[in-house]
CSV table of C-alpha atoms and ligand atoms in Angstrom, one decimal:
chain,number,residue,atom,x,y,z
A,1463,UNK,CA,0.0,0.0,0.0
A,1464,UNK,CA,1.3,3.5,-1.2
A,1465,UNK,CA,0.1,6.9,-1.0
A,1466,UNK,CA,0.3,8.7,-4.4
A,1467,UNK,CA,1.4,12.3,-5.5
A,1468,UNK,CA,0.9,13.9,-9.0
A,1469,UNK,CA,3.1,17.3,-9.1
A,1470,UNK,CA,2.4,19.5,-12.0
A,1471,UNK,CA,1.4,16.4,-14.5
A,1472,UNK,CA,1.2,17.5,-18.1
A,1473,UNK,CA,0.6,15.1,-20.8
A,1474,UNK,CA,0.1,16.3,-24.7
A,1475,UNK,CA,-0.2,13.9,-28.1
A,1476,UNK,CA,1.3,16.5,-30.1
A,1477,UNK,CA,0.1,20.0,-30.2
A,1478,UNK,CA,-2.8,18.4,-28.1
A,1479,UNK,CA,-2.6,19.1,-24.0
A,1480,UNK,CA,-4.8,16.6,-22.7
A,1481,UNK,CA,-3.8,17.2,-19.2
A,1482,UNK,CA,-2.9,20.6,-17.8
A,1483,UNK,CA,-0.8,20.8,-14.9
A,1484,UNK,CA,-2.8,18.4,-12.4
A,1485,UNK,CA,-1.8,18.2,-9.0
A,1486,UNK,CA,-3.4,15.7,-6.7
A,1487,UNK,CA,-2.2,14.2,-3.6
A,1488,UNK,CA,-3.9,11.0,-1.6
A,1489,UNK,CA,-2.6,9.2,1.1
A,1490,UNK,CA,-1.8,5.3,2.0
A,1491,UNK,CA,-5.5,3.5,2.1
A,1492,UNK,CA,-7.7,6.4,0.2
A,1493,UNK,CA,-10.2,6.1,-2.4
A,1494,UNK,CA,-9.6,8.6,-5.1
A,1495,UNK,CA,-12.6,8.9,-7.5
A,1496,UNK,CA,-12.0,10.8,-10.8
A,1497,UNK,CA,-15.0,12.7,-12.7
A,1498,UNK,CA,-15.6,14.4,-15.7
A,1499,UNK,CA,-17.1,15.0,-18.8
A,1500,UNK,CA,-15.8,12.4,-21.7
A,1501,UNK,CA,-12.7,13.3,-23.0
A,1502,UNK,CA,-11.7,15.1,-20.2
A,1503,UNK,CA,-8.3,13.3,-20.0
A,1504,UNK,CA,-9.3,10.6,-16.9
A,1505,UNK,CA,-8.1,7.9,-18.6
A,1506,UNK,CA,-4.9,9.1,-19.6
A,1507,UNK,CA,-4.3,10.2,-16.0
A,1508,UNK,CA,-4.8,6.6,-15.1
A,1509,UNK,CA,-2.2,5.6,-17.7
A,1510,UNK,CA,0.4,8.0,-16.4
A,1511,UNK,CA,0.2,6.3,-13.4
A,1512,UNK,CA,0.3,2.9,-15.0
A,1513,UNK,CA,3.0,3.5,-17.1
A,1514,UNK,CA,1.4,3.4,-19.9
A,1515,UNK,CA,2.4,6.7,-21.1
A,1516,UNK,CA,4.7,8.6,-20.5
A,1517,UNK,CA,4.2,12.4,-19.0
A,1518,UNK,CA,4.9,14.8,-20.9
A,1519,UNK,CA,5.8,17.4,-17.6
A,1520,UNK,CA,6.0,16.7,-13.8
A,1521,UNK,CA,6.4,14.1,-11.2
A,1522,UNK,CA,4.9,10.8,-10.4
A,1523,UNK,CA,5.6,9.4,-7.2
A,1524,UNK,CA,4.3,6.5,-5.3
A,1525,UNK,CA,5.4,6.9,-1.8
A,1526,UNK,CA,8.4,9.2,-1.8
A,1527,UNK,CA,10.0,7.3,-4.5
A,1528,UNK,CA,9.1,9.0,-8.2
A,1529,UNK,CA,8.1,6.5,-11.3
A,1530,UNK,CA,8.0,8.5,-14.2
A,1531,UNK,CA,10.8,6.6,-15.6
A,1532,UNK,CA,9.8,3.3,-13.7
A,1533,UNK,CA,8.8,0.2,-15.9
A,1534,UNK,CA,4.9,-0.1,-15.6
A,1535,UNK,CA,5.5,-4.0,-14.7
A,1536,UNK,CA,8.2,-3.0,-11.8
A,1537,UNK,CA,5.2,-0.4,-10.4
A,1538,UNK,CA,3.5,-3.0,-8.8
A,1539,UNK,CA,0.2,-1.5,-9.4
A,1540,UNK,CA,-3.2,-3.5,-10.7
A,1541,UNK,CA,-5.4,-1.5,-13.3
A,1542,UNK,CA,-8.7,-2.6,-14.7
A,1543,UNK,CA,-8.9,-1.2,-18.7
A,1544,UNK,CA,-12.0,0.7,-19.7
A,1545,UNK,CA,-11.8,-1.7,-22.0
A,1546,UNK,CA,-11.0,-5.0,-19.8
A,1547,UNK,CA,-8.5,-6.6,-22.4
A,1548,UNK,CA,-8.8,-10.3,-21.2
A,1549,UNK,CA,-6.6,-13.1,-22.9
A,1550,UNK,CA,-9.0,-14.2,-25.5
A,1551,UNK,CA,-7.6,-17.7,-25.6
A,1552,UNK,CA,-7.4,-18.5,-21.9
A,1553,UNK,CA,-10.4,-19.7,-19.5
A,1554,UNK,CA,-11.5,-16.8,-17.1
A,1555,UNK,CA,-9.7,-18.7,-14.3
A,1556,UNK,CA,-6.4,-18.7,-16.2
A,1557,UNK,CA,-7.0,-15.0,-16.5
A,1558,UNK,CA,-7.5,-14.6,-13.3
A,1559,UNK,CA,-4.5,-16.5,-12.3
A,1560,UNK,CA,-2.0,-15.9,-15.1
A,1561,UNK,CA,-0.1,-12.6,-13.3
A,1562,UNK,CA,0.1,-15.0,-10.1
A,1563,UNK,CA,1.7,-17.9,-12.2
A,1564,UNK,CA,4.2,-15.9,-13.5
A,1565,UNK,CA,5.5,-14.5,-10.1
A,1566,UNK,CA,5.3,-17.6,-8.9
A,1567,UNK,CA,2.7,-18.1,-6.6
A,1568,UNK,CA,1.5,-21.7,-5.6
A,1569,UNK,CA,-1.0,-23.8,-7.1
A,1570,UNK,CA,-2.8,-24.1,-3.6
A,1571,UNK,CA,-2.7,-20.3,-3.0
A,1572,UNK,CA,-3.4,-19.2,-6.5
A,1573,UNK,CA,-6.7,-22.2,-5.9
A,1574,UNK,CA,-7.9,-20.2,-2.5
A,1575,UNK,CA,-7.4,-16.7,-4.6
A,1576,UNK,CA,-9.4,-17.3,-7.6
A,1577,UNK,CA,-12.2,-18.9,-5.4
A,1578,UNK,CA,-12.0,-15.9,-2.9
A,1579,UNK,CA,-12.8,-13.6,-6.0
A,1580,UNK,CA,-14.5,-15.7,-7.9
A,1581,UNK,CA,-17.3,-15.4,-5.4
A,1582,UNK,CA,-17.0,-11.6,-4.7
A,1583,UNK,CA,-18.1,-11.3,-8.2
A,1584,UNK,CA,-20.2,-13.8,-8.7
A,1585,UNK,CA,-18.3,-15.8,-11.7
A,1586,UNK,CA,-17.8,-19.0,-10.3
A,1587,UNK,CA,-20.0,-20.6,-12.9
A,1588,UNK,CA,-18.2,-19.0,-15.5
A,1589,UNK,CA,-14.6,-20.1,-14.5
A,1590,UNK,CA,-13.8,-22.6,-17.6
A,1591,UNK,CA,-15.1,-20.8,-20.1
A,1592,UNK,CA,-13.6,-18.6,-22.7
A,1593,UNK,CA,-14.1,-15.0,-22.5
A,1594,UNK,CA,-15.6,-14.9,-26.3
A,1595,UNK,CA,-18.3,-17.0,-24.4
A,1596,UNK,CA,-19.1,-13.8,-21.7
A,1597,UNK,CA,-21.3,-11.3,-21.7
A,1598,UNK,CA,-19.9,-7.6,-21.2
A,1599,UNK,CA,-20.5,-7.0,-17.7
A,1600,UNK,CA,-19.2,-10.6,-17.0
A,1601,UNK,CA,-16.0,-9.9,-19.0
A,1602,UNK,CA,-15.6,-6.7,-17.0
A,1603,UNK,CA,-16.1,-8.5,-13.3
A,1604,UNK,CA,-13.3,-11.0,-14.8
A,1605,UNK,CA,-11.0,-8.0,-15.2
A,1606,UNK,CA,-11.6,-7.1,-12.0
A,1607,UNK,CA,-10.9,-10.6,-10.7
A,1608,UNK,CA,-7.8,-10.2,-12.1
A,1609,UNK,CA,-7.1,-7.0,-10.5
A,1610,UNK,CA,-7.8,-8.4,-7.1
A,1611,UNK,CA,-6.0,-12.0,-6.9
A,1612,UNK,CA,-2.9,-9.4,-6.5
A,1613,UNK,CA,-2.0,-7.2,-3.8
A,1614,UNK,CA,-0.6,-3.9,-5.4
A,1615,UNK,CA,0.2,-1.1,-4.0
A,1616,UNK,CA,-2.1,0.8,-6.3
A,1617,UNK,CA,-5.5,-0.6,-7.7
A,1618,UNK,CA,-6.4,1.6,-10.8
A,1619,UNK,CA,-9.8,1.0,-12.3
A,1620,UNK,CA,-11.3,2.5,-14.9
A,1621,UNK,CA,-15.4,2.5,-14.9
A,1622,UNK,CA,-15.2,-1.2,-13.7
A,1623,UNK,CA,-18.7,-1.2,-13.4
A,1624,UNK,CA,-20.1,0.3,-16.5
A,1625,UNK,CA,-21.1,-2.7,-18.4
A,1626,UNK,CA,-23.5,-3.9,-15.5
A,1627,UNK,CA,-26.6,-3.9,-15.2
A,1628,UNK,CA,-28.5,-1.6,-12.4
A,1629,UNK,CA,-29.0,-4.3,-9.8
A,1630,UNK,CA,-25.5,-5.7,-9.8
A,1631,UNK,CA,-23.7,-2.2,-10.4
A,1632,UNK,CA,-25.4,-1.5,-6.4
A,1633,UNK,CA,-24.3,-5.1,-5.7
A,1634,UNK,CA,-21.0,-4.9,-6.8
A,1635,UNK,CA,-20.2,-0.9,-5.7
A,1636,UNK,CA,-20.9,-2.5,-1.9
A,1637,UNK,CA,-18.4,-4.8,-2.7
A,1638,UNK,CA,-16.1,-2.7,-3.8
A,1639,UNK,CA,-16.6,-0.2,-0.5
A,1640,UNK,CA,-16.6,-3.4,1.3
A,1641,UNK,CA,-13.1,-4.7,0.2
A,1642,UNK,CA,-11.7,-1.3,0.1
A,1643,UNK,CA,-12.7,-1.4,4.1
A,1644,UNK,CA,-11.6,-4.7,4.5
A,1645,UNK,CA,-7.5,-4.4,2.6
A,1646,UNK,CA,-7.5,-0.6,3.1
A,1647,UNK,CA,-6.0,-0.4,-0.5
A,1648,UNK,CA,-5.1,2.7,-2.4
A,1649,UNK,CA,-7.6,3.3,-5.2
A,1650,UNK,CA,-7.7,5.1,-8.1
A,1651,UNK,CA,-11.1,4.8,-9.6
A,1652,UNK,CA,-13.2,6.4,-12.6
A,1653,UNK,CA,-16.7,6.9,-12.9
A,1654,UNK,CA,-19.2,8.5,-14.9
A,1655,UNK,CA,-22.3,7.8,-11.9
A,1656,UNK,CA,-21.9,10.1,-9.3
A,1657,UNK,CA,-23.5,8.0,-6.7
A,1658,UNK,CA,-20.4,5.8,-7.3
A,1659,UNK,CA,-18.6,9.1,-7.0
A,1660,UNK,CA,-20.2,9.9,-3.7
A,1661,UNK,CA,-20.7,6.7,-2.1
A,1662,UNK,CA,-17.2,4.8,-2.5
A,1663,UNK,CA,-14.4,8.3,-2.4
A,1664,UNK,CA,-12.5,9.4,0.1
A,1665,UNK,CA,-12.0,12.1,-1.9
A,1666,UNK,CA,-13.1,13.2,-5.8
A,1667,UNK,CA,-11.1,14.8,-8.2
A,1668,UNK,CA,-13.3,16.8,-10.5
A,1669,UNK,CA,-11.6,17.4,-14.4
A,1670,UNK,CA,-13.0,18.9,-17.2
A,1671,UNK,CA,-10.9,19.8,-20.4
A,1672,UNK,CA,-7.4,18.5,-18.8
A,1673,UNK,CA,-7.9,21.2,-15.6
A,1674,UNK,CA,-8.7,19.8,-12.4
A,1675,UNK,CA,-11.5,21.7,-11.3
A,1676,UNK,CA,-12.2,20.8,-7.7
A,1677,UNK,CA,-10.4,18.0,-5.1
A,1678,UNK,CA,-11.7,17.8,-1.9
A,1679,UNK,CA,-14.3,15.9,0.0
A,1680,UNK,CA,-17.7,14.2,-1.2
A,1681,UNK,CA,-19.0,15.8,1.1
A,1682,UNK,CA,-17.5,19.3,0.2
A,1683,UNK,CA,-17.5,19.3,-3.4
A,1684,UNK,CA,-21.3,18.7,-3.0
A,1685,UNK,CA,-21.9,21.4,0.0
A,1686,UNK,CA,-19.4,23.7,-1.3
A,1687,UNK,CA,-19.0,23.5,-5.2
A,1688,UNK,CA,-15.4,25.7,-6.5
A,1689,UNK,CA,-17.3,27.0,-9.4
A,1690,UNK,CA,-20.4,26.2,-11.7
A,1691,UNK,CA,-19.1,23.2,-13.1
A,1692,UNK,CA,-18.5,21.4,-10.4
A,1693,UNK,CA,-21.6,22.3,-8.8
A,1694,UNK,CA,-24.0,21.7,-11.8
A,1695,UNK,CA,-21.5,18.3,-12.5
A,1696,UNK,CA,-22.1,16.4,-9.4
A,1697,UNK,CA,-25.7,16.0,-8.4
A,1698,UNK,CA,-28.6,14.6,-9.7
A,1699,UNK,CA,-30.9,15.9,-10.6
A,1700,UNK,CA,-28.2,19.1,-10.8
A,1701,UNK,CA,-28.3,22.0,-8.9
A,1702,UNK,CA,-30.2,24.9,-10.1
A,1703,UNK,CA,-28.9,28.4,-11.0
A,1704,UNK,CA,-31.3,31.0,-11.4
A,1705,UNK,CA,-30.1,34.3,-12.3
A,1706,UNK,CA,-30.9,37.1,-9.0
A,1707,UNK,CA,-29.5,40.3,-7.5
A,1708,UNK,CA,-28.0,40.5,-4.0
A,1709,UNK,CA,-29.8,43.2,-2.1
A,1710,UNK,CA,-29.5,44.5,0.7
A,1711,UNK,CA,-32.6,45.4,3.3
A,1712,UNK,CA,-32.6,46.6,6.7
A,1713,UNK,CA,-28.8,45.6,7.4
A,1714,UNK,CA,-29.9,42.4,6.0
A,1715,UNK,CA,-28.8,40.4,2.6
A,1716,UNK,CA,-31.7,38.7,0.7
A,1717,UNK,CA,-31.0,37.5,-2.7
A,1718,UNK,CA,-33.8,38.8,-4.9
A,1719,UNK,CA,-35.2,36.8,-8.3
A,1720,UNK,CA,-37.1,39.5,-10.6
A,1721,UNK,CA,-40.1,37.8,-11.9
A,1722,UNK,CA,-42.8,40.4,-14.1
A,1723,UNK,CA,-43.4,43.1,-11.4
A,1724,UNK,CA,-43.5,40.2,-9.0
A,1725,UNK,CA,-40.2,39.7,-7.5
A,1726,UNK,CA,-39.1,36.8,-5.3
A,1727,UNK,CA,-37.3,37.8,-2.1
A,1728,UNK,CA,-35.6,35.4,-0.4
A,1729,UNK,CA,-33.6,37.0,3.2
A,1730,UNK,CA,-30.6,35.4,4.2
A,1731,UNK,CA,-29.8,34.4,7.7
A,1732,UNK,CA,-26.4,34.6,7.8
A,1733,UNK,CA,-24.0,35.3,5.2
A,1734,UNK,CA,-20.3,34.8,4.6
A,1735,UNK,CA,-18.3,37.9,4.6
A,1736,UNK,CA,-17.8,37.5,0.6
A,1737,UNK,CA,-21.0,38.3,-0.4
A,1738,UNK,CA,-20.4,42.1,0.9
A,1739,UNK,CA,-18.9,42.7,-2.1
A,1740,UNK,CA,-21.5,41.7,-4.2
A,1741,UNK,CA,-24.5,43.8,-2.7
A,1742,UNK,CA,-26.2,45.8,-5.4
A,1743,UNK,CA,-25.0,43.4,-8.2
A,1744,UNK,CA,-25.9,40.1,-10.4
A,1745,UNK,CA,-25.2,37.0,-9.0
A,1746,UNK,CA,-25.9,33.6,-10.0
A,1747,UNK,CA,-28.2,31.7,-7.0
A,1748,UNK,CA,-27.6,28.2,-6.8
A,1749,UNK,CA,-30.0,25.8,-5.0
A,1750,UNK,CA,-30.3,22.1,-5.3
A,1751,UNK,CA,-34.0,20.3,-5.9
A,1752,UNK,CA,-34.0,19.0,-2.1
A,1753,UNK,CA,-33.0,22.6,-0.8
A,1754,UNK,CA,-36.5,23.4,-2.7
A,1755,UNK,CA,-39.0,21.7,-1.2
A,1756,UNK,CA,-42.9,21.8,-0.4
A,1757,UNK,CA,-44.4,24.1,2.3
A,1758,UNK,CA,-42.0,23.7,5.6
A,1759,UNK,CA,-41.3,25.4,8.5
A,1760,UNK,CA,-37.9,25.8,10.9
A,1761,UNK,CA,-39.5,23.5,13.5
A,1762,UNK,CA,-39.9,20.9,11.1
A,1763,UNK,CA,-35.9,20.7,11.3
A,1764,UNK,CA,-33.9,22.7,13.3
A,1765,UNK,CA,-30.7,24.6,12.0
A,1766,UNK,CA,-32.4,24.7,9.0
A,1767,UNK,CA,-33.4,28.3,7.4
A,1768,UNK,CA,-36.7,27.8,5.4
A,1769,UNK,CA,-38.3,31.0,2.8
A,1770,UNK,CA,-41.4,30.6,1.5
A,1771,UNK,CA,-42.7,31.8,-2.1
A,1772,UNK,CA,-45.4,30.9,-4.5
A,1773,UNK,CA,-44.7,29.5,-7.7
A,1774,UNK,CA,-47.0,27.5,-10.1
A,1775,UNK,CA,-46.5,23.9,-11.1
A,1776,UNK,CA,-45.4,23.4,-14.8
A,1777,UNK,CA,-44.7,20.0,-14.8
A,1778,UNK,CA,-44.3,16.8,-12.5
A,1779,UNK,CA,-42.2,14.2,-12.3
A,1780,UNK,CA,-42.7,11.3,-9.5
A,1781,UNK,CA,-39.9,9.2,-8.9
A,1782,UNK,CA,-41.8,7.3,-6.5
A,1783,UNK,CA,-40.2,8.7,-3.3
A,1784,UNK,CA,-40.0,12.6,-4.1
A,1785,UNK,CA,-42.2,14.1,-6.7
A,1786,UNK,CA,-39.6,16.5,-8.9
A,1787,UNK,CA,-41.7,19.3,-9.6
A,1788,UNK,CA,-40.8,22.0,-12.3
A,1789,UNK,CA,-41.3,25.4,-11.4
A,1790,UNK,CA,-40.5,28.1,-14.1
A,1791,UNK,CA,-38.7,31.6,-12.4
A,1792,UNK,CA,-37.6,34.5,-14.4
A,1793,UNK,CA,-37.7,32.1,-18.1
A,1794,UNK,CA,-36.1,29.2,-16.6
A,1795,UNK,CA,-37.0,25.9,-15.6
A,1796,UNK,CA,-36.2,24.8,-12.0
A,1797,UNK,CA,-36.8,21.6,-10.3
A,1798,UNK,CA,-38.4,21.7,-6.7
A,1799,UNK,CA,-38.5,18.0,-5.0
A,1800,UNK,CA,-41.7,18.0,-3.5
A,1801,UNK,CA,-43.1,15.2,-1.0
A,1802,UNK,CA,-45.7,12.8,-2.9
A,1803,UNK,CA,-48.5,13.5,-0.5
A,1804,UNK,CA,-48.1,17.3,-1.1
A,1805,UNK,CA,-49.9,16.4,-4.7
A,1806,UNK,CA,-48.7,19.1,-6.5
A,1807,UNK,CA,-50.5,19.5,-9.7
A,1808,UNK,CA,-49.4,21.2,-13.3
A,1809,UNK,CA,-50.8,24.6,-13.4
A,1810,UNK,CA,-51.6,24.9,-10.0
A,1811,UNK,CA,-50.1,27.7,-7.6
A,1812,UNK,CA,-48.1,26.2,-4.7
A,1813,UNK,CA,-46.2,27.2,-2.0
A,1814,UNK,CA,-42.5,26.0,-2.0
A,1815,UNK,CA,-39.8,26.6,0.8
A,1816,UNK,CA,-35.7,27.7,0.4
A,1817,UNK,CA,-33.7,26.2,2.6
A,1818,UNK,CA,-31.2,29.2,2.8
A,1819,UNK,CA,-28.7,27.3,4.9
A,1820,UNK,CA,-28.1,25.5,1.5
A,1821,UNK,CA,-27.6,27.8,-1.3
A,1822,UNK,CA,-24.4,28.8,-3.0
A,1823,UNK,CA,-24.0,31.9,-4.7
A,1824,UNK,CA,-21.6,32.6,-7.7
A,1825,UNK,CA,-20.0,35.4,-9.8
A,1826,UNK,CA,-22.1,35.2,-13.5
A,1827,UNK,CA,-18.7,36.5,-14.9
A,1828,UNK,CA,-16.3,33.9,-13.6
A,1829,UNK,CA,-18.2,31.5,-12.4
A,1830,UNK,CA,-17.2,31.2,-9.3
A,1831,UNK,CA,-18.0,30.3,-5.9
A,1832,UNK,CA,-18.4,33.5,-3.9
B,63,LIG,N1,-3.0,8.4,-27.9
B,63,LIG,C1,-3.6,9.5,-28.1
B,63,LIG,N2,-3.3,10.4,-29.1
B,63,LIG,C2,-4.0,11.5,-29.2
B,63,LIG,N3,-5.0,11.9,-28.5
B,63,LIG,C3,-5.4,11.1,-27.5
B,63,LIG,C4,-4.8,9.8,-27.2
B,63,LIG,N4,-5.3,9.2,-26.2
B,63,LIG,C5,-6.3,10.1,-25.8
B,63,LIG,N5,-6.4,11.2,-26.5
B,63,LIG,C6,-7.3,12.3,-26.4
B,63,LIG,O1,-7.1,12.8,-25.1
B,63,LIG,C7,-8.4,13.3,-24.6
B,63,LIG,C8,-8.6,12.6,-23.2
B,63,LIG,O2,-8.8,11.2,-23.5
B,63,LIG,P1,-9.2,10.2,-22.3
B,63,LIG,O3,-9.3,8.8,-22.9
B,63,LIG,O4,-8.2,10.4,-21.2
B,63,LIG,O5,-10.6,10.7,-21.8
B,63,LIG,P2,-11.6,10.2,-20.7
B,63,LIG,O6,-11.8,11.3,-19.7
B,63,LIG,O7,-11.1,8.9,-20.2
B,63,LIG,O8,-13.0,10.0,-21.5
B,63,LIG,P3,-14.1,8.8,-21.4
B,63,LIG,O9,-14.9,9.2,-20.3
B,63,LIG,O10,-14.8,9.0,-22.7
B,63,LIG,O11,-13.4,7.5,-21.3
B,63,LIG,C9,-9.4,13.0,-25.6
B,63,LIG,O12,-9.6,14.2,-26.3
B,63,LIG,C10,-8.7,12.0,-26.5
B,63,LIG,O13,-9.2,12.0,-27.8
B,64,LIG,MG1,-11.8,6.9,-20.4
């Protein structure tokens, strides 16, 4: 087990940057998640750290000891392709096994570690076959098989679970929390689903366009987004942004949303000491669906900071749990997630609530987090 450090990593194919200057630092036993649009450059990042290419600026180190120029086989780190090449001509057990043959390990011991995996991912029925005769997502849990019959100091994976169906992507993300738990491994892991983002990181790296746009906590990078990207990125359904003016009214900030002669007000409680400097101008208000919500009050939870206004209902969307109800404000469309009992009904007024402990404000010029 390692901890990892990219200083000032630049890749380019050619003219091409793919990567600009990332810097990202994780300790012994975390579980980096990467995210991003496709394209972004997450892949390549993984292959930098593989070995697989070759950076074109900066430092790789695992521990204290820098790889750039370290063979990918003498890295001692496990990666699962995007595109899980397996060895077309072997069974899946040989492929599990293969990378333990060659450094030796026993028959007996390589026996007990293709069992062990086998039935974390549900393959054992599929051990002697081919992998011409797999499905994807059972191609994809042999890769990972493969990944896990060795103990590296870095596991890499690359969307392991994208091939899966719904059921067994929840199955198998447990797992993979669960094993993560279990070894305490270093993992560097891509994903397009950002409950797989939320639910397994220790920490998320956010990239879009070769710039890393936000590292930091789950927690964090959904409470407190860097800029718009990040924030309208991770979530789902994604935050809203709705276009408003921070005024100022008896000593007292309130963002206000201009709507035909019929503005909505909504006071803030307390604010942070950047938004002085953006009283009397345009901001861009930022409120996820479940800070928008039906009809409540502070007692129904305490700390929180609820503002009511009326809106009416355009259109409804019930999910079963939470009814995601589209409001329209100032020409734009934004999603309130409403109770199912509170029945809201298209082209009816209703009366929704702000929670104003959860908003986040940012600059319509940079797009920034005030
Ligand atoms: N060998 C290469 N030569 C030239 N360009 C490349 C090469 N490999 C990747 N790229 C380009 O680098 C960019 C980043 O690619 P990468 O595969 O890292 O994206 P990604 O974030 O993994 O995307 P996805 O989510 O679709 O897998 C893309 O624009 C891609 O076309
Ligand atoms: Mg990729």
């Amino acid at each position: 087990m390692a901890s990892l450090t990219l200083d000032k990593v630049r890749k380019a194919f050619g003219p091409v940057e793919v990567l600009k200057e990332i810097n990202l630092a994780i300790d012994d036993g975390e579980f980096l998640v990467l995210v991003g649009p496709s394209g972004c450059g997450k892949s390549t990042l993984l292959n930098l750290i593989a070995g697989l290419e070759t950076a074109t600026d900066g430092e790789i180190r695992i521990g204290d000891r820098v790889i750039n120029d370290v063979h990918p086989k003498d890295r001692n780190i496990a990666m699962v392709f995007q595109s899980y090449a397996l060895y077309p001509n072997m069974t899946v057990r040989k492929n599990i096994t293969f990378g333990l043959e060659i450094r030796g390990v026993s028959n007996q011991e390589r026996d007990k570690a293709v069992a062990d995996v086998a039935k974390l991912l549900q393959i054992e029925p599929l051990l002697d076959r081919k992998p011409s005769q797999l499905s994807g997502g059972q191609r994809q849990r042999v890769a990972m098989g493969r990944a896990l019959v060795r103990d590296p100091d870095i596991f890499l994976f690359d969307e392991p679970l994208s091939n899966l169906d719904a059921k067994l992507r929840v199955d198998m993300r447990t797992e993979i929390k669960k094993l993560h738990q279990r070894l305490g491994s270093t993992i560097v892991y891509v994903t397009h689903d950002q409950i797989e983002a939320m639910t397994l990181a220790s920490r998320i790296a956010v990239m879009k366009d070769g710039i890393l746009q936000q590292f930091d906590t789950p927690q964090n990078i959904y409470e407190r987004p860097n800029n718009m990207f990040v924030a309208g990125f991770i979530g789902s359904p994604s935050m809203n942004f709705i276009d408003a003016t921070l005024s100022e009214e008896n000593g007292k900030l309130a963002i206000t949303i201009p709507r035909n002669g019929n503005p909505i007000v909504l006071p803030l409680f307390e604010a942070p000491e950047s938004y002085r400097g953006y009283i009397g101008k345009d901001v861009v208000f930022g409120i996820r669906p479940e800070a928008l919500t039906h009809k409540r009050t502070g007692s129904d939870e305490p700390g929180s900071q609820y503002v009511n206004f009326d809106s009416k209902v355009e259109v409804i969307e019930p999910t079963g749990a939470d009814t995601m109800t589209v409001i329209e404000i100032a020409g734009k469309e934004i999603v309130a997630r409403v109770r199912p009992d509170r029945q809201p009904k298209p082209g009816e007024s209703m009366t929704f609530s702000a929670d104003m402990s959860q908003i986040s404000l940012f600059d319509p010029d940079t797009e920034l987090r005030i």
